[in-house]
mmCIF file of C-alpha atoms and ligand atoms in Angstrom:
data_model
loop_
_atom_site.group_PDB
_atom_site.id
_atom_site.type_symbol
_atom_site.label_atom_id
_atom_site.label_comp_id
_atom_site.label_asym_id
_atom_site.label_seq_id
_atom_site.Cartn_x
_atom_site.Cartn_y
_atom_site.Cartn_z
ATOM 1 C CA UNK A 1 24.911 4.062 5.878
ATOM 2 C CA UNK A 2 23.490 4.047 2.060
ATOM 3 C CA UNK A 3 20.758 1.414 1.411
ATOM 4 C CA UNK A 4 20.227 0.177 -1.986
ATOM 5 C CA UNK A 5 16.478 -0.908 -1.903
ATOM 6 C CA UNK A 6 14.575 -2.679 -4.308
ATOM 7 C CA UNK A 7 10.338 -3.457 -4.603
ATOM 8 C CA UNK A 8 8.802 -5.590 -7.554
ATOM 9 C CA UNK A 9 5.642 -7.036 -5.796
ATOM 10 C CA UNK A 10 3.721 -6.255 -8.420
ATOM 11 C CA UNK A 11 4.108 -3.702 -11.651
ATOM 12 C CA UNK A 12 6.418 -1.530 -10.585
ATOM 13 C CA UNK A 13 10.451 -2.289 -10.954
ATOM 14 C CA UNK A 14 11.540 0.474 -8.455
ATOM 15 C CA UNK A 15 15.457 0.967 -7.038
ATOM 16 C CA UNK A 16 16.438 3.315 -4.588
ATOM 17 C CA UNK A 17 19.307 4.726 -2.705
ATOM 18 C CA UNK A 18 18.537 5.766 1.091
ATOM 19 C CA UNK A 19 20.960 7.381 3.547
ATOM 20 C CA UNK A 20 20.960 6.826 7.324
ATOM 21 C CA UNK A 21 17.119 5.712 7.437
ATOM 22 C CA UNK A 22 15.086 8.654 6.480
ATOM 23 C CA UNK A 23 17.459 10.497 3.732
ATOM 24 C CA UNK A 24 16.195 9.289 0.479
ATOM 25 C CA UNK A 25 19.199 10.070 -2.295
ATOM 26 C CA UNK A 26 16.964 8.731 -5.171
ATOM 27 C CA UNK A 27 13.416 7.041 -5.808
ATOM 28 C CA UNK A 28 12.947 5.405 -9.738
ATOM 29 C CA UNK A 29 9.783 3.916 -10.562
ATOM 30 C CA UNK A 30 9.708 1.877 -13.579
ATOM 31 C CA UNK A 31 5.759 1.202 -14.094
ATOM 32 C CA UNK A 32 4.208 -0.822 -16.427
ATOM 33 C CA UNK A 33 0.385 0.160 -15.932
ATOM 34 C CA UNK A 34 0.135 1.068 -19.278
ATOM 35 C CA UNK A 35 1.269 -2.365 -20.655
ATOM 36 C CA UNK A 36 -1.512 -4.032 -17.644
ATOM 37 C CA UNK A 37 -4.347 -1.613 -19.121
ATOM 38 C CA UNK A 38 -5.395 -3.150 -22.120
ATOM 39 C CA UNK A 39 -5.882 -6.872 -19.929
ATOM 40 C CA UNK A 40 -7.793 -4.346 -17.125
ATOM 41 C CA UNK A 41 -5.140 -5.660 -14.516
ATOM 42 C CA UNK A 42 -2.209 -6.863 -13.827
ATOM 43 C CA UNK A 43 -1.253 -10.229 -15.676
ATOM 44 C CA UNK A 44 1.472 -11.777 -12.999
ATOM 45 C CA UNK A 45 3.854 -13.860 -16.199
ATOM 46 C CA UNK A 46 4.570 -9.712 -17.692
ATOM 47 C CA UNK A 47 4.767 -8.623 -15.044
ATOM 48 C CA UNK A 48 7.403 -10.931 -14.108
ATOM 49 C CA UNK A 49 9.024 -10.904 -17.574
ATOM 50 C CA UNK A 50 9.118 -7.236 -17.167
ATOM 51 C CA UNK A 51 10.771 -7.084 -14.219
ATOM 52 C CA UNK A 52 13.518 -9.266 -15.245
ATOM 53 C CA UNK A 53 14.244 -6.662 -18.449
ATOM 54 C CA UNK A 54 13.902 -3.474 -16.597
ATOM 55 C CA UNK A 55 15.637 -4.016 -13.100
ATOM 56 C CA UNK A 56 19.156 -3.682 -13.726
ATOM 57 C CA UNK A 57 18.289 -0.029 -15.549
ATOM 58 C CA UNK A 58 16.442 0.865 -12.670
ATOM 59 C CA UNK A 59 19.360 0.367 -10.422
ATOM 60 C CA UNK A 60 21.961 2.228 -12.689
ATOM 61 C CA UNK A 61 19.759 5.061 -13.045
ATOM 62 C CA UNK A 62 19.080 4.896 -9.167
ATOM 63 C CA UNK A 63 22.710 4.834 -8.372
ATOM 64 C CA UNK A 64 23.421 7.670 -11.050
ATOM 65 C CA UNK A 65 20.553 10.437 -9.528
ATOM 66 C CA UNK A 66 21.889 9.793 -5.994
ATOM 67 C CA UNK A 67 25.116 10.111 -7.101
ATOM 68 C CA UNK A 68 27.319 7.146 -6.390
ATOM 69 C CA UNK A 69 28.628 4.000 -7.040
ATOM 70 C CA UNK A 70 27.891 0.156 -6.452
ATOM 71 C CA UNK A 71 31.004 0.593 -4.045
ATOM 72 C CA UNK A 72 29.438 3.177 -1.940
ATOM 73 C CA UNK A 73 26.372 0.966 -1.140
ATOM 74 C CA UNK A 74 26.761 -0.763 2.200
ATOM 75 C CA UNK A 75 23.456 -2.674 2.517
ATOM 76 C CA UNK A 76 20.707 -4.080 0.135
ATOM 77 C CA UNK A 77 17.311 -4.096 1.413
ATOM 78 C CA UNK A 78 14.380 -6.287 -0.609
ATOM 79 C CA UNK A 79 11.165 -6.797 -0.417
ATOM 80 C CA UNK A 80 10.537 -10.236 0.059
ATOM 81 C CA UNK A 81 6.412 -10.644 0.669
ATOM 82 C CA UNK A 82 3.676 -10.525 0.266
ATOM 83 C CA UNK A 83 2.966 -9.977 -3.476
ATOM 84 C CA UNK A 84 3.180 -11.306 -6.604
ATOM 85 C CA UNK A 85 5.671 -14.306 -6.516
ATOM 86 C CA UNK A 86 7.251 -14.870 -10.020
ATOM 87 C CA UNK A 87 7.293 -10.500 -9.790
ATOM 88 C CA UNK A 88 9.152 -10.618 -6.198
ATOM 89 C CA UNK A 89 11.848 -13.584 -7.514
ATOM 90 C CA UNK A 90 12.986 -11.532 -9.841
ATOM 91 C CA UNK A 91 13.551 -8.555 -7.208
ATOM 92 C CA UNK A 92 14.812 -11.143 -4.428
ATOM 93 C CA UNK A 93 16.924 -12.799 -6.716
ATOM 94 C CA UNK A 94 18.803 -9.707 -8.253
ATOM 95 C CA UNK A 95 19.283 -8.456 -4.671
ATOM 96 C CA UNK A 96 21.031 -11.571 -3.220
ATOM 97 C CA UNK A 97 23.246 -11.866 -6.214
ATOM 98 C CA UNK A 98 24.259 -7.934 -6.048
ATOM 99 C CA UNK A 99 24.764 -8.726 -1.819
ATOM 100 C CA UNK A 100 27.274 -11.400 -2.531
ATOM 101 C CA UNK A 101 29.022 -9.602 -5.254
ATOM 102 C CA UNK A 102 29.224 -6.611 -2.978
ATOM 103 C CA UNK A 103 29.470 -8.990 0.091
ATOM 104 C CA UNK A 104 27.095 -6.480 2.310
ATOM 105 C CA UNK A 105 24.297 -7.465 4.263
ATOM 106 C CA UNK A 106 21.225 -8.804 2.338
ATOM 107 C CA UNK A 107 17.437 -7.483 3.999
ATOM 108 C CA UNK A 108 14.288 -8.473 4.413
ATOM 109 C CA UNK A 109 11.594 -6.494 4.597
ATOM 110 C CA UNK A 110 8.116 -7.410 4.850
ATOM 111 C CA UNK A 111 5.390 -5.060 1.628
ATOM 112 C CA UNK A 112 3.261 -3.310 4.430
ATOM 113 C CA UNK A 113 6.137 -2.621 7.098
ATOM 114 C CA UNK A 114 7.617 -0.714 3.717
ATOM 115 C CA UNK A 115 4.630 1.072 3.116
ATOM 116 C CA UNK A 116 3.822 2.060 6.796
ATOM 117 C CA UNK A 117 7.371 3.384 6.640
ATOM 118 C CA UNK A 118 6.925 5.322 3.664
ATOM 119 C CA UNK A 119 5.092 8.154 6.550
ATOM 120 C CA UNK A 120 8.763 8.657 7.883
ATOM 121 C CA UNK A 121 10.348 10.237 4.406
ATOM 122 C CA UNK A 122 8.860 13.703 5.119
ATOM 123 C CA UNK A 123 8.055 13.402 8.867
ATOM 124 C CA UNK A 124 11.495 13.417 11.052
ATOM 125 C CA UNK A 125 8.672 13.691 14.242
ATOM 126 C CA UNK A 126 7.125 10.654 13.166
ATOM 127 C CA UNK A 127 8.299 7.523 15.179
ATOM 128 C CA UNK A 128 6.228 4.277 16.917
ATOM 129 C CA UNK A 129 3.959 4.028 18.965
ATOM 130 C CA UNK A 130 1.004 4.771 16.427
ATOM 131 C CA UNK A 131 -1.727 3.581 14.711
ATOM 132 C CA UNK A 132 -1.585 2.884 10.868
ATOM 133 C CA UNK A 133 -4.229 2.229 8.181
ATOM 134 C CA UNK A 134 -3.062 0.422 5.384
ATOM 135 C CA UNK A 135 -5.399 0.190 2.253
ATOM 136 C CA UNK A 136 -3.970 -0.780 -0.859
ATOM 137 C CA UNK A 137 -5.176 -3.346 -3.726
ATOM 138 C CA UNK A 138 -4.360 -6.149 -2.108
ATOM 139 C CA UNK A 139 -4.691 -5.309 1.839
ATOM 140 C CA UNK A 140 -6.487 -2.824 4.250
ATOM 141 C CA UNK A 141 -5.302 -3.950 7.407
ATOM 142 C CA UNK A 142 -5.053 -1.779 10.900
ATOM 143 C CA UNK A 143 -2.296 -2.437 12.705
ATOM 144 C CA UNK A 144 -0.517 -1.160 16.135
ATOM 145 C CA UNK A 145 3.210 0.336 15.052
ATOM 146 C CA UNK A 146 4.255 -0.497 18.304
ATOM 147 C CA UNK A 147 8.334 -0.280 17.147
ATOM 148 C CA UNK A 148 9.822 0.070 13.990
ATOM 149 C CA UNK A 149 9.617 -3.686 13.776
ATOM 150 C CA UNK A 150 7.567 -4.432 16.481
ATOM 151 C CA UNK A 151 3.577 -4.648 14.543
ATOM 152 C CA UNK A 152 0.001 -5.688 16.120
ATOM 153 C CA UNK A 153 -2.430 -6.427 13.748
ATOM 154 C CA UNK A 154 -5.914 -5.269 15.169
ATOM 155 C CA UNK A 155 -8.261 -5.689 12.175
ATOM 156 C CA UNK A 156 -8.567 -6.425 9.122
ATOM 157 C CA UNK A 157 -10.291 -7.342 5.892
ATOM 158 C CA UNK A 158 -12.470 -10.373 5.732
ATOM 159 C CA UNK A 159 -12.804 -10.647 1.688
ATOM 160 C CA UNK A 160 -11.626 -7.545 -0.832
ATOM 161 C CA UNK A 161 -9.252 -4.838 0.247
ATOM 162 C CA UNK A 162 -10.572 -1.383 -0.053
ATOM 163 C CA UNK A 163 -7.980 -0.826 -3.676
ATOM 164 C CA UNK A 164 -9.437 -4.497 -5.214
ATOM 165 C CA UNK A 165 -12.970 -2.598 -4.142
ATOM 166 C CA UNK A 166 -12.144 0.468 -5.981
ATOM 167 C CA UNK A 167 -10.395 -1.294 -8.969
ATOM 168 C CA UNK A 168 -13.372 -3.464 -9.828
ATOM 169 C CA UNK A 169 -16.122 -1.232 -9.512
ATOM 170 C CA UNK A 170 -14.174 0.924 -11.732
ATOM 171 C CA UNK A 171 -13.535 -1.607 -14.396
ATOM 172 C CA UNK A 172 -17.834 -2.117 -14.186
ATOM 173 C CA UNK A 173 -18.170 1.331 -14.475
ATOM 174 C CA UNK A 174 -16.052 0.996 -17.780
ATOM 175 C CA UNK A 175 -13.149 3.081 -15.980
ATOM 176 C CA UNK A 176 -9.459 2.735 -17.494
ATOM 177 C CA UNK A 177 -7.053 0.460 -14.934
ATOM 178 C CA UNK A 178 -5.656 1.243 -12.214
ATOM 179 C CA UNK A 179 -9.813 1.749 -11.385
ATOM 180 C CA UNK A 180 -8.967 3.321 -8.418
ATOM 181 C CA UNK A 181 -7.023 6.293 -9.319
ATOM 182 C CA UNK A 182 -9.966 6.685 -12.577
ATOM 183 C CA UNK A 183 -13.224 5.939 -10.186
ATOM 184 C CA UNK A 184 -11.623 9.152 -7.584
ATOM 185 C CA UNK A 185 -11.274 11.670 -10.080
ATOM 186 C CA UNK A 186 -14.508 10.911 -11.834
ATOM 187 C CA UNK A 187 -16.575 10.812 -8.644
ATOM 188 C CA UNK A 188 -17.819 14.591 -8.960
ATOM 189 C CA UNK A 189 -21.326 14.496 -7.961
ATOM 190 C CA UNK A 190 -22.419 14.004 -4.403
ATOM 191 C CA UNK A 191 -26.234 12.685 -4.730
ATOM 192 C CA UNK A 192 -26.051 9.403 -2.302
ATOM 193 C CA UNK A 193 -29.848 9.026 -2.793
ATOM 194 C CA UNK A 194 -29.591 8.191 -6.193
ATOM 195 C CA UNK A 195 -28.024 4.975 -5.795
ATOM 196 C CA UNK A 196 -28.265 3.542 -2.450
ATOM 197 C CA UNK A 197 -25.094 0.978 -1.455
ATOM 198 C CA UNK A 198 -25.055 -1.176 1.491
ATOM 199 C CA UNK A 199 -22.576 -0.845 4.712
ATOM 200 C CA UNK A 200 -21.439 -4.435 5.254
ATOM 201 C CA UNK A 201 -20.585 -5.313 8.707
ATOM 202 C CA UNK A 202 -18.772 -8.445 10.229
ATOM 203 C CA UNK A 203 -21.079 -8.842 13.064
ATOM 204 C CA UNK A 204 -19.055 -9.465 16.865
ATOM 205 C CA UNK A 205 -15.353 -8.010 15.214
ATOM 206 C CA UNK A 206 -15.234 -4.749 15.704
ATOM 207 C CA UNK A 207 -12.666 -4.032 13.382
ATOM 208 C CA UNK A 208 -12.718 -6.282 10.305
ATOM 209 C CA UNK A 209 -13.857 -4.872 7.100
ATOM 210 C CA UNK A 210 -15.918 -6.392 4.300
ATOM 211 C CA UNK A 211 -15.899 -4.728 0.720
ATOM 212 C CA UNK A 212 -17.223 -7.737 -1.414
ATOM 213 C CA UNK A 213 -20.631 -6.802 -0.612
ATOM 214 C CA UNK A 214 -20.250 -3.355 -1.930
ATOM 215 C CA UNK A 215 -18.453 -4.890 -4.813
ATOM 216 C CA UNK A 216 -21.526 -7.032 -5.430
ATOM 217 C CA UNK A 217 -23.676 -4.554 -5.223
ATOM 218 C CA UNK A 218 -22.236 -1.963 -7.914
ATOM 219 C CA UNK A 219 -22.110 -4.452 -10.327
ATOM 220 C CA UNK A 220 -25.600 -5.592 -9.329
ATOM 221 C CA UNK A 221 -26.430 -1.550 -10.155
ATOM 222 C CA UNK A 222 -24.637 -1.445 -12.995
ATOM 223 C CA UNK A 223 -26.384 -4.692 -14.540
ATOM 224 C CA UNK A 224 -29.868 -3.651 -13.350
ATOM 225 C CA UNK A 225 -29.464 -0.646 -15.374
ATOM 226 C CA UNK A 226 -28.261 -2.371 -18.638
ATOM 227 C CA UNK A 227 -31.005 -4.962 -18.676
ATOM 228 C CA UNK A 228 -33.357 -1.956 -18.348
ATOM 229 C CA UNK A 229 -31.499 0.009 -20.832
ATOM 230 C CA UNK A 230 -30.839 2.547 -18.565
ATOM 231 C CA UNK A 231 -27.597 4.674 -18.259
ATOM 232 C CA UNK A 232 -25.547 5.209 -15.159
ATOM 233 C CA UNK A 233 -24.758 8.483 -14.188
ATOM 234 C CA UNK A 234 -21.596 7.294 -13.470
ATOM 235 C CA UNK A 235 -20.310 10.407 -11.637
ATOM 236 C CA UNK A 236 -22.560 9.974 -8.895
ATOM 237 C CA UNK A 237 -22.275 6.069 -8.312
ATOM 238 C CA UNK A 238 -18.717 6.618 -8.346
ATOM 239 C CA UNK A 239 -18.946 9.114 -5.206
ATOM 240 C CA UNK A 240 -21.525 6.750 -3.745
ATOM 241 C CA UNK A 241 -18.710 4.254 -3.622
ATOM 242 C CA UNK A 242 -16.242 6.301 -2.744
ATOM 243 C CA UNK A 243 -18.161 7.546 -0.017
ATOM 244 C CA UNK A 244 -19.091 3.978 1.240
ATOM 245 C CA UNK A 245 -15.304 3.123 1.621
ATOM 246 C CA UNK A 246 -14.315 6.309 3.292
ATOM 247 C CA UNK A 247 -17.194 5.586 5.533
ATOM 248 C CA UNK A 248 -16.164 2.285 6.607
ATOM 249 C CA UNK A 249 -12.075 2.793 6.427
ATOM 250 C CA UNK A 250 -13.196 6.237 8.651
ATOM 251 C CA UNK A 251 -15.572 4.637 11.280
ATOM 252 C CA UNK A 252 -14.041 1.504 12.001
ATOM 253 C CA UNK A 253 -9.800 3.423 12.334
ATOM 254 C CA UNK A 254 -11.463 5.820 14.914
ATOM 255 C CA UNK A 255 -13.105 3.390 16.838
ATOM 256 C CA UNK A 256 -9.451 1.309 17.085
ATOM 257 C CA UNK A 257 -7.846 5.202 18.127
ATOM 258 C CA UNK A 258 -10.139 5.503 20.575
ATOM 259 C CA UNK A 259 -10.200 2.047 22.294
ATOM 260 C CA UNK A 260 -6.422 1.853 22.196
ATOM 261 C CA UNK A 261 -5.666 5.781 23.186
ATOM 262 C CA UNK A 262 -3.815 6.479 20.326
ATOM 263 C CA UNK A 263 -3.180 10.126 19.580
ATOM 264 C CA UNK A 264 -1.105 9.539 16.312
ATOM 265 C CA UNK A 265 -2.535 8.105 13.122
ATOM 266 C CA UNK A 266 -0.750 7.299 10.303
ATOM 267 C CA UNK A 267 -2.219 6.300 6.492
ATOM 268 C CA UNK A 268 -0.344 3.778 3.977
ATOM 269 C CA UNK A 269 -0.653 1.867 0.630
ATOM 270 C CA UNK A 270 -2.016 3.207 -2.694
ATOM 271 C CA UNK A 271 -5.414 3.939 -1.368
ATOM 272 C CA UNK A 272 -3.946 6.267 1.173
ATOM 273 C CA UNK A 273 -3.862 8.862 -2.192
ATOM 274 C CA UNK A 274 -7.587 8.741 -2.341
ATOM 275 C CA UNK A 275 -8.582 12.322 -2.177
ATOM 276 C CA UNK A 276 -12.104 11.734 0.019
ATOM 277 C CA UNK A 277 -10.593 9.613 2.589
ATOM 278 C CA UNK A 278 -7.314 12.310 3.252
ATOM 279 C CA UNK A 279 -10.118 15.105 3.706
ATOM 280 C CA UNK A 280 -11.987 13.094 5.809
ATOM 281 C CA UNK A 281 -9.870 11.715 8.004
ATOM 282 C CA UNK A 282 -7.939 15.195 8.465
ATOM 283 C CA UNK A 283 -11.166 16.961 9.407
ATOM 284 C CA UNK A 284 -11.741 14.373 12.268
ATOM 285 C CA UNK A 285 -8.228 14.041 13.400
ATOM 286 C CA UNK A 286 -8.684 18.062 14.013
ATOM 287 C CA UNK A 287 -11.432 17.508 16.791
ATOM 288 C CA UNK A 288 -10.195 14.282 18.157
ATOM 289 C CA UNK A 289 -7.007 15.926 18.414
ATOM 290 C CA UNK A 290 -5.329 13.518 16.836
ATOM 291 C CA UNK A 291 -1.903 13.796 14.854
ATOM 292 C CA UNK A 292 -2.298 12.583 11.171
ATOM 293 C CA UNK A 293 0.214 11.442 8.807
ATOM 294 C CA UNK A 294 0.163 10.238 5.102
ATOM 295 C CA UNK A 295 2.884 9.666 2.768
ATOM 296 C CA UNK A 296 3.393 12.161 0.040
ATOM 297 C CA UNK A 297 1.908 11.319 -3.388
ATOM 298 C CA UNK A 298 4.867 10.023 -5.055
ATOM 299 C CA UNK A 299 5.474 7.508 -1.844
ATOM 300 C CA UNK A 300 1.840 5.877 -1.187
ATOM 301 C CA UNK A 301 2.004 3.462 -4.148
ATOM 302 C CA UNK A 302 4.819 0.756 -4.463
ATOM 303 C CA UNK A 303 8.158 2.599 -4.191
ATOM 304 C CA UNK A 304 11.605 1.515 -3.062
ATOM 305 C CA UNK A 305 12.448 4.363 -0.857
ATOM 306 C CA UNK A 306 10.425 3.379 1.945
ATOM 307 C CA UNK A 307 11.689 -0.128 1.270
ATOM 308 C CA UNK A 308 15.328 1.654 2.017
ATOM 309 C CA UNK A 309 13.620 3.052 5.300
ATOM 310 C CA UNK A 310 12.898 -0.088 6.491
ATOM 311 C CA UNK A 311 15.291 -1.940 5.231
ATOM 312 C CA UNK A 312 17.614 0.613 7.722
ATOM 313 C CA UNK A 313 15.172 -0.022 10.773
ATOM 314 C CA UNK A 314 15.319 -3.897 10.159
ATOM 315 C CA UNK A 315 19.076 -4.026 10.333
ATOM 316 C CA UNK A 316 19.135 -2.021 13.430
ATOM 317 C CA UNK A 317 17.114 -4.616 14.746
ATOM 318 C CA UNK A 318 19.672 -6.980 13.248
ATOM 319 C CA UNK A 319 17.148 -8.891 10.995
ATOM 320 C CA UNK A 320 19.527 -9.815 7.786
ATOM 321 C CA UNK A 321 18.945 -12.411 5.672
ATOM 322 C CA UNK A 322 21.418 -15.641 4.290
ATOM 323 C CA UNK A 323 21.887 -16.235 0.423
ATOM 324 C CA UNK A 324 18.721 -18.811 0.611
ATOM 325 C CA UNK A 325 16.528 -15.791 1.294
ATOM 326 C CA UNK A 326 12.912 -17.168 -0.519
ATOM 327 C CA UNK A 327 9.999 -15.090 -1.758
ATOM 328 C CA UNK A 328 6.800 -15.503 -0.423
ATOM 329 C CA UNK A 329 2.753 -14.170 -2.154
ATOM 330 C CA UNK A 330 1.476 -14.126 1.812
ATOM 331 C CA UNK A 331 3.474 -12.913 4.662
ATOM 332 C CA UNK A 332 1.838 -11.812 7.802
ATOM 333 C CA UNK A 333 3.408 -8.510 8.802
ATOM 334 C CA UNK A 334 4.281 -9.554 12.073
ATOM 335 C CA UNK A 335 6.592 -12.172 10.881
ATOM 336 C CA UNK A 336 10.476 -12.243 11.566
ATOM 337 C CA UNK A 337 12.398 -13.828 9.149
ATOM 338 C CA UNK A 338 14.165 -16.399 10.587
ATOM 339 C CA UNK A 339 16.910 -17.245 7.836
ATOM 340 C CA UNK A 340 15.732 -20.525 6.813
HETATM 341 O O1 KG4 B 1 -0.008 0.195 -2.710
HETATM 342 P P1 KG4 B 1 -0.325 -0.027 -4.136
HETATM 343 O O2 KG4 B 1 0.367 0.822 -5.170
HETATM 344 O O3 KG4 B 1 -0.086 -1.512 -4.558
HETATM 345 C C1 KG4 B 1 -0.352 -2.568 -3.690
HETATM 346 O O4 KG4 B 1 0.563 -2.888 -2.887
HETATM 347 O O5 KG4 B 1 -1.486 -3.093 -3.768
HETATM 348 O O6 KG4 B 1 -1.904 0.163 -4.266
HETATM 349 C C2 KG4 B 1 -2.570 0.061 -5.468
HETATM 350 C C3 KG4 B 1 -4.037 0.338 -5.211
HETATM 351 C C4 KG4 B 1 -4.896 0.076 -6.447
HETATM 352 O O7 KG4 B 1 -6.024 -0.668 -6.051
HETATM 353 C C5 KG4 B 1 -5.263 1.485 -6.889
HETATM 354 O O8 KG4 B 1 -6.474 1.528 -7.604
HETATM 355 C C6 KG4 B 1 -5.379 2.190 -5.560
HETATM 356 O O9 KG4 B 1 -4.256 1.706 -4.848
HETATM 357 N N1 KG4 B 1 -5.346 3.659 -5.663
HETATM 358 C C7 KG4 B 1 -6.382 4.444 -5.325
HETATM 359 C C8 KG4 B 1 -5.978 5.781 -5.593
HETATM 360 N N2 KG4 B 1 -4.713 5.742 -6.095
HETATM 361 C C9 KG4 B 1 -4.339 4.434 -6.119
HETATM 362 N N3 KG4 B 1 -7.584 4.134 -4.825
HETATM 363 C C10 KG4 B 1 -8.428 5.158 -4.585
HETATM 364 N N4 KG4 B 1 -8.130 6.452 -4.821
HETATM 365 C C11 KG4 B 1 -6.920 6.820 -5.327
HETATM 366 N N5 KG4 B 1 -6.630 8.089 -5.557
#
């Protein structure tokens, strides 16, 4: 069965072709980070705008690197939620039109399913149950895989996600956007005494996070030092931060592995590429004896392929969408679309 996915949450206009669930046939990104960069984020109406030029490219090149046709394609999978909404219309709406032209099966599929399933591309052992971290810019969320499309959300953010975290210190620090990517390569110097950053902690949940409070306090830093005309070693404040996320991200996941048993752990989102936390979190899943997976480089920002993945899963589990298939900005991950 081929699977022609699509994703446009956000900046990226990505197509793909996937065979059978796992076999991905093609992957095309279409960014536009460097047209976001000069506004230090993403600016939702061009993002939108862009979408609408670049999408049907994206699926002719798609269908040309995996080698086939509009007539081999037997199912269209789309992200529908959460995200940006005028950014996922113009994904949602391409998809149902190309469905009814093709008249095959239109798909759902919830943003952090897709990125949860993004572990499967290179991982043919991987399947539910397991435990996933998700940290991206818009979510860091821990949730229970218990089936392919069968999710228990255990904890949570309460404010920033761990990316919006990164991405705004960064842009403090005077870092180019995405901040996240910038802040992990420039955060050389390991001196946490230097600058010392706060833990928050929810008290009585035991496994929300809270990343405002560090946000707060960089820029606190960073304004401290400019009233006192003071420079920031940016290096090291940039590892202090980094450090603080890993610690909480870290602490809190291994507490939820050990109170639920869970011997497989599995990272997702754009975060998931942060150098620190894959180190870290492979060092400890070595003495728990834990099994760790995280997607390849190319698949832990927004991607189609894993939206093709599943897109497949979500069919099996006969979850297909009519012609008035809506977009939507939140979506809790546990939702089934219902068709209305
Ligand atoms: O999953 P993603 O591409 O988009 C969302 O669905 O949000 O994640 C984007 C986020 C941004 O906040 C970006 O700064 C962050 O992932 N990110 C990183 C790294 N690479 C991307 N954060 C820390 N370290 C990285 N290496």
């Amino acid at each position: 069965m081929k699977i022609l996915a699509f994703e446009s949450t956000c900046d990226e206009t990505a197509v793909a072709v996937v065979e059978d669930g796992r076999k991905v046939l093609s992957s095309i990104v279409a960014s536009q980070v460097e047209e976001h960069k000069i506004y230090g984020g993403v600016v939702p109406e061009i993002a939108s705008r862009r979408h609408a030029e670049a999408i049907s490219g994206v699926v002719k090149t798609a269908l040309s690197d995996a080698d086939c046709a509009l007539s081999d394609i037997d199912a269209i999978a789309v992200t529908y939620g959460a995200g940006l909404l005028g950014a996922l219309l113009v994904g949602v709406n391409f998809a149902k039109g190309l469905s009814m032209a093709l008249n095959v099966p239109l798909i759902p599929v919830h943003h952090l399913r897709s990125h949860i399933a993004a572990n499967y591309i290179d991982a043919p052992d991987l399947k539910p149950p397991f435990l996933c971290l998700t940290v991206s810019g818009g979510n860091t969320v821990l949730t229970e895989v218990c089936d392919y499309t069968k999710f228990k959300v255990i904890g949570g953010t309460k404010d920033d996600a761990a990316g919006e975290c990164f991405d705004k210190t960064a842009r403090c620090l005077g870092l180019d956007y995405p901040g996240g990517v910038m802040l992990d390569k420039i955060a050389t110097v390991p001196d946490f005494k230097k600058y010392p950053l706060p833990y928050p902690k929810i008290e009585n949940e035991e496994f929300a996070f809270s990343f405002s409070g560090l946000k707060t306090a960089v820029m606190n830093t960073v304004h401290n030092a400019e009233q006192r005309n003071e420079e920031i070693d940016i290096p090291v404040l940039a590892a202090t931060v980094r450090k603080r996320v890993c610690d909480m991200l870290c602490d809190t996941t291994f507490k939820a592995t050990e109170k639920y048993g869970y011997k497989t752990l599995a990272i997702a989102g754009g975060v998931s590429a942060n150098s620190e936390l894959r180190v870290r979190l492979t060092k400890e899943c070595e003495k728990r004896n834990i099994k760790l997976y995280y997607p390849k480089l190319e698949y832990c920002g927004d991607n189609a392929a894993m939206v093709g993945i599943q897109g497949y899963y979500e069919y099996k589990d006969k979850n297909t969408a009519k012609e008035s298939l809506n977009a939507f900005a939140t979506l809790p991950i546990d939702y089934r679309y219902l068709g209305i």
